[in-house]
């Protein structure tokens, strides 16, 4: 009965109800959609970061991060690989690498790079390199002279696929060691900085160049589930020898982690701002609705209705309105997220800008259940709270006062 | 006050609660817009300032093609000629010469490839480089074999002031350029990208080592004010670039850091998308008040029509009413917005996650909004615009009002 | 000389699919200076006729000529102008703009006519004095009794120097004594100012004040 009354009351003035519904709907939509966009960007930054050699977990010799040289290597790879094979969850992938700073040069140009020795077959499954080749071929495991470089580096060295490139780096005995390679492939990365930095050769070629024998600089692990990273990293830290450092992606990509936190703050601030903007309208509309009905409330009071029931009645109206607005907002949000989930939002017009901020070129919104729940919760709870004011107002009209009102 | 504005004013206070809430919504939007725009603009000027002061300067004179190729051979052969022009230009606050070459730098047990830069004593007048010294002291031109090293590079090389570092590169003529320099100072700019690669030696010593003679790669110019840059660039192009038959080129900071302007545009656009959504929500919030101002008063408006008011006159009165509501809300919003912005402008804001980002982009860890006519102007403009749009619907409705049916309604 | 001429006026309202003939061929001539009552039960079409005469509503057939202007030929804007210059209107209730005082309500019409403030003020005060509200200039409508509100309305109707004053059941919401006093006031104004008055009523007592009585029923004029 009370519900029916409230429902009819909100449709007494359909125009007004529709306007305020629009405000609630747009506010909710903006909250849902903006968080989906920002989560989408953040998710993609994490994915890109992880695919750009970082992986979920990396294992190094203790101290490698501060001093990424050939001397900082892990000497017993066979044992290490066996341990990983035994302890990683099923579906996890790992790949061994050698990594060091080097100088790449040809006859006229030279530049500082990071030399990465990879196992081409294993690497294919867990990082971006093999899928980013735009000309030439991916590394052949049997080719000790093949090298893959990024487009940006290729331009600054003024070279192309098929040309010779000399790589010079410091070996384990602190001597400069150099060897000529032939460029077999060119890759394109999300960020220019990546293209400029990394050159890839085969693992044996790198071990040979740096006189490392079987030793490795790094093992990169990708887990089937990103949520399990910290847990697995902690487990590995217990099992592996103490001179090994186990890092999760959150520690390896501090900028991405910081961006995630910043985006989270922005999302919450936006919730607050959008809600407040909407709340002004909500309170105002209910105040109007209540003031228009002063006589009616007076009559109800005269008939012996307790003020608690009147408050309840008005709050129920607000509840209906909020629920409809929230439902519409969510529906609209879901439609926009799904609509964009294939095409994404293409920001390549601002390529320079996305490069600068380290953003992905195409943004695919990602709607998290936790965000959706939070949005709905905030709007419903705070919405009911602010409509308490007009409800209280309604309950305070005395019958005499109300009847005198015209 | 004319009777019309007097009527509008009284109409506003017929329902003070509603009017106050409406003004509140308008004021809220204004505060948010002014504050956020000030924050964005403040951030941009800090970023531009840091890039200009640390790296590019406002303008650079380079050999044509150097910016794209970074080829050691593309040098400005006679910088003194350009210097003479710059000395005459009143807008120039300072300028300096730089030369760059790729080299392998090695300590006892580590080697890294990096770009070595030769700097002159003039650097002090143009960049903030000297202020980033964290250990040791700054270079002078007349002391030869010495170097300033970024703190991350120094850590990687395991060197500290007083230690020796070997340099190995290729001179202009293709010969080997090799020498040993003493680390004079360590640089900590706070920007990791920068501190990982910086390596400075005195310019005369650089020119001798790489066989460059008097030549340099960049003549870095700082203008008195940012607004002077465009004019200065044009003059330099005529005088310097013209004289040398286009062998030299003048580049401004936007061309020197090409991503920067686009990054700012992108950020600004993203901001504006949020602002538009905000004002649309506010528009719907206030639209009820605007519309009610008509529907509640249909009888009264009908009466005015019956008495012979033209519909345009009613529109005028309603516009006045909306205008007053908007103006009051706007004024409150501008006042509060300016106060809030000034407060945070003085004390700064810390947002979680911002500090690490700031280190990367080389801006202070606290963000300082910067109040300007631009931020207040754009913020108020958006609010006035949306309020105007919102008022169009009811005003349009009024035009279709006929006296008899209007008066028949409650 | 005729100030108002109606010829064979028809007015039809549509309510859903139903057609209601409100005026069914009304012809009427009113001379300058008349004090004419339109009498008839509710639903007889007298309010419609009243609206048509006042330029508030348009006819479907026939023509209405007011002081030489054919109302149906005028644009909305010209019609508004005509109401402003030539017609004074008194409704049965809700005559006044709530946010304006008694004096300002009377001034409002003159404001629309573009009369300068000083003259407006002087004339409004004079008119309020004439209708017996000398001391109540600053009262808002809510602070006046029903009879006083109608007196302000009379003053307001005269303020624009109209050729004709139309009053639609001006006494309907008043008690009989107050109604009689209002009628007496209107009659006085009719005589001293030579303004034509047309008022509609279904009150016998009111009809007695009229110098000419027109009965209307089912959208037609029955007798005079």
JSON list of C-alpha atoms in Angstrom, two decimals, chain A residues 173-242:
[
{"chain": "A", "resi": 173, "resn": "UNK", "atom": "CA", "xyz": [85.40, -10.52, -16.93]},
{"chain": "A", "resi": 174, "resn": "UNK", "atom": "CA", "xyz": [84.85, -6.73, -17.19]},
{"chain": "A", "resi": 175, "resn": "UNK", "atom": "CA", "xyz": [86.29, -6.70, -20.71]},
{"chain": "A", "resi": 176, "resn": "UNK", "atom": "CA", "xyz": [84.55, -5.04, -23.65]},
{"chain": "A", "resi": 177, "resn": "UNK", "atom": "CA", "xyz": [83.42, -7.72, -26.00]},
{"chain": "A", "resi": 178, "resn": "UNK", "atom": "CA", "xyz": [81.90, -7.08, -29.41]},
{"chain": "A", "resi": 179, "resn": "UNK", "atom": "CA", "xyz": [80.42, -8.98, -32.28]},
{"chain": "A", "resi": 180, "resn": "UNK", "atom": "CA", "xyz": [78.69, -8.20, -35.55]},
{"chain": "A", "resi": 181, "resn": "UNK", "atom": "CA", "xyz": [75.08, -9.29, -36.02]},
{"chain": "A", "resi": 182, "resn": "UNK", "atom": "CA", "xyz": [72.72, -9.13, -38.97]},
{"chain": "A", "resi": 183, "resn": "UNK", "atom": "CA", "xyz": [69.35, -7.43, -38.49]},
{"chain": "A", "resi": 184, "resn": "UNK", "atom": "CA", "xyz": [66.75, -10.10, -39.21]},
{"chain": "A", "resi": 185, "resn": "UNK", "atom": "CA", "xyz": [63.65, -8.31, -37.97]},
{"chain": "A", "resi": 186, "resn": "UNK", "atom": "CA", "xyz": [62.15, -4.99, -37.00]},
{"chain": "A", "resi": 187, "resn": "UNK", "atom": "CA", "xyz": [59.56, -4.63, -34.23]},
{"chain": "A", "resi": 188, "resn": "UNK", "atom": "CA", "xyz": [57.06, -1.96, -33.33]},
{"chain": "A", "resi": 189, "resn": "UNK", "atom": "CA", "xyz": [56.22, -1.39, -29.66]},
{"chain": "A", "resi": 190, "resn": "UNK", "atom": "CA", "xyz": [53.46, 0.51, -27.90]},
{"chain": "A", "resi": 191, "resn": "UNK", "atom": "CA", "xyz": [55.98, 3.05, -26.67]},
{"chain": "A", "resi": 192, "resn": "UNK", "atom": "CA", "xyz": [58.83, 4.58, -28.64]},
{"chain": "A", "resi": 193, "resn": "UNK", "atom": "CA", "xyz": [61.05, 4.36, -25.59]},
{"chain": "A", "resi": 194, "resn": "UNK", "atom": "CA", "xyz": [60.78, 0.56, -25.78]},
{"chain": "A", "resi": 195, "resn": "UNK", "atom": "CA", "xyz": [61.72, 0.52, -29.44]},
{"chain": "A", "resi": 196, "resn": "UNK", "atom": "CA", "xyz": [64.76, 2.64, -28.74]},
{"chain": "A", "resi": 197, "resn": "UNK", "atom": "CA", "xyz": [65.92, 0.60, -25.80]},
{"chain": "A", "resi": 198, "resn": "UNK", "atom": "CA", "xyz": [65.74, -3.13, -26.51]},
{"chain": "A", "resi": 199, "resn": "UNK", "atom": "CA", "xyz": [67.60, -5.25, -29.05]},
{"chain": "A", "resi": 200, "resn": "UNK", "atom": "CA", "xyz": [67.13, -9.02, -29.08]},
{"chain": "A", "resi": 201, "resn": "UNK", "atom": "CA", "xyz": [69.55, -11.85, -29.90]},
{"chain": "A", "resi": 202, "resn": "UNK", "atom": "CA", "xyz": [69.38, -15.55, -29.06]},
{"chain": "A", "resi": 203, "resn": "UNK", "atom": "CA", "xyz": [70.23, -16.67, -25.55]},
{"chain": "A", "resi": 204, "resn": "UNK", "atom": "CA", "xyz": [73.30, -18.76, -26.57]},
{"chain": "A", "resi": 205, "resn": "UNK", "atom": "CA", "xyz": [74.61, -15.87, -28.69]},
{"chain": "A", "resi": 206, "resn": "UNK", "atom": "CA", "xyz": [74.34, -13.54, -25.69]},
{"chain": "A", "resi": 207, "resn": "UNK", "atom": "CA", "xyz": [75.92, -16.03, -23.29]},
{"chain": "A", "resi": 208, "resn": "UNK", "atom": "CA", "xyz": [78.70, -16.52, -25.78]},
{"chain": "A", "resi": 209, "resn": "UNK", "atom": "CA", "xyz": [79.27, -12.78, -26.32]},
{"chain": "A", "resi": 210, "resn": "UNK", "atom": "CA", "xyz": [79.33, -12.06, -22.61]},
{"chain": "A", "resi": 211, "resn": "UNK", "atom": "CA", "xyz": [81.28, -15.21, -21.70]},
{"chain": "A", "resi": 212, "resn": "UNK", "atom": "CA", "xyz": [78.59, -16.34, -19.31]},
{"chain": "A", "resi": 213, "resn": "UNK", "atom": "CA", "xyz": [78.59, -20.06, -20.17]},
{"chain": "A", "resi": 214, "resn": "UNK", "atom": "CA", "xyz": [75.16, -21.33, -19.10]},
{"chain": "A", "resi": 215, "resn": "UNK", "atom": "CA", "xyz": [74.45, -18.50, -16.66]},
{"chain": "A", "resi": 216, "resn": "UNK", "atom": "CA", "xyz": [71.33, -16.32, -16.85]},
{"chain": "A", "resi": 217, "resn": "UNK", "atom": "CA", "xyz": [70.56, -12.72, -15.91]},
{"chain": "A", "resi": 218, "resn": "UNK", "atom": "CA", "xyz": [66.86, -13.09, -15.49]},
{"chain": "A", "resi": 219, "resn": "UNK", "atom": "CA", "xyz": [63.96, -15.45, -15.50]},
{"chain": "A", "resi": 220, "resn": "UNK", "atom": "CA", "xyz": [60.63, -13.98, -16.45]},
{"chain": "A", "resi": 221, "resn": "UNK", "atom": "CA", "xyz": [57.44, -15.71, -15.30]},
{"chain": "A", "resi": 222, "resn": "UNK", "atom": "CA", "xyz": [53.88, -15.22, -16.52]},
{"chain": "A", "resi": 223, "resn": "UNK", "atom": "CA", "xyz": [51.13, -16.77, -14.43]},
{"chain": "A", "resi": 224, "resn": "UNK", "atom": "CA", "xyz": [47.73, -17.84, -15.70]},
{"chain": "A", "resi": 225, "resn": "UNK", "atom": "CA", "xyz": [46.10, -15.52, -13.15]},
{"chain": "A", "resi": 226, "resn": "UNK", "atom": "CA", "xyz": [47.35, -11.99, -12.45]},
{"chain": "A", "resi": 227, "resn": "UNK", "atom": "CA", "xyz": [45.72, -11.94, -9.04]},
{"chain": "A", "resi": 228, "resn": "UNK", "atom": "CA", "xyz": [48.01, -14.71, -7.79]},
{"chain": "A", "resi": 229, "resn": "UNK", "atom": "CA", "xyz": [51.24, -12.81, -8.46]},
{"chain": "A", "resi": 230, "resn": "UNK", "atom": "CA", "xyz": [52.12, -11.65, -4.96]},
{"chain": "A", "resi": 231, "resn": "UNK", "atom": "CA", "xyz": [51.22, -15.00, -3.46]},
{"chain": "A", "resi": 232, "resn": "UNK", "atom": "CA", "xyz": [53.38, -16.91, -5.94]},
{"chain": "A", "resi": 233, "resn": "UNK", "atom": "CA", "xyz": [56.25, -14.44, -5.58]},
{"chain": "A", "resi": 234, "resn": "UNK", "atom": "CA", "xyz": [56.20, -14.91, -1.82]},
{"chain": "A", "resi": 235, "resn": "UNK", "atom": "CA", "xyz": [56.16, -18.69, -2.23]},
{"chain": "A", "resi": 236, "resn": "UNK", "atom": "CA", "xyz": [59.14, -18.55, -4.59]},
{"chain": "A", "resi": 237, "resn": "UNK", "atom": "CA", "xyz": [61.04, -16.32, -2.18]},
{"chain": "A", "resi": 238, "resn": "UNK", "atom": "CA", "xyz": [60.76, -19.07, 0.44]},
{"chain": "A", "resi": 239, "resn": "UNK", "atom": "CA", "xyz": [62.01, -21.81, -1.85]},
{"chain": "A", "resi": 240, "resn": "UNK", "atom": "CA", "xyz": [64.77, -20.15, -3.86]},
{"chain": "A", "resi": 241, "resn": "UNK", "atom": "CA", "xyz": [68.26, -19.44, -2.53]},
{"chain": "A", "resi": 242, "resn": "UNK", "atom": "CA", "xyz": [68.66, -16.18, -0.63]}
]
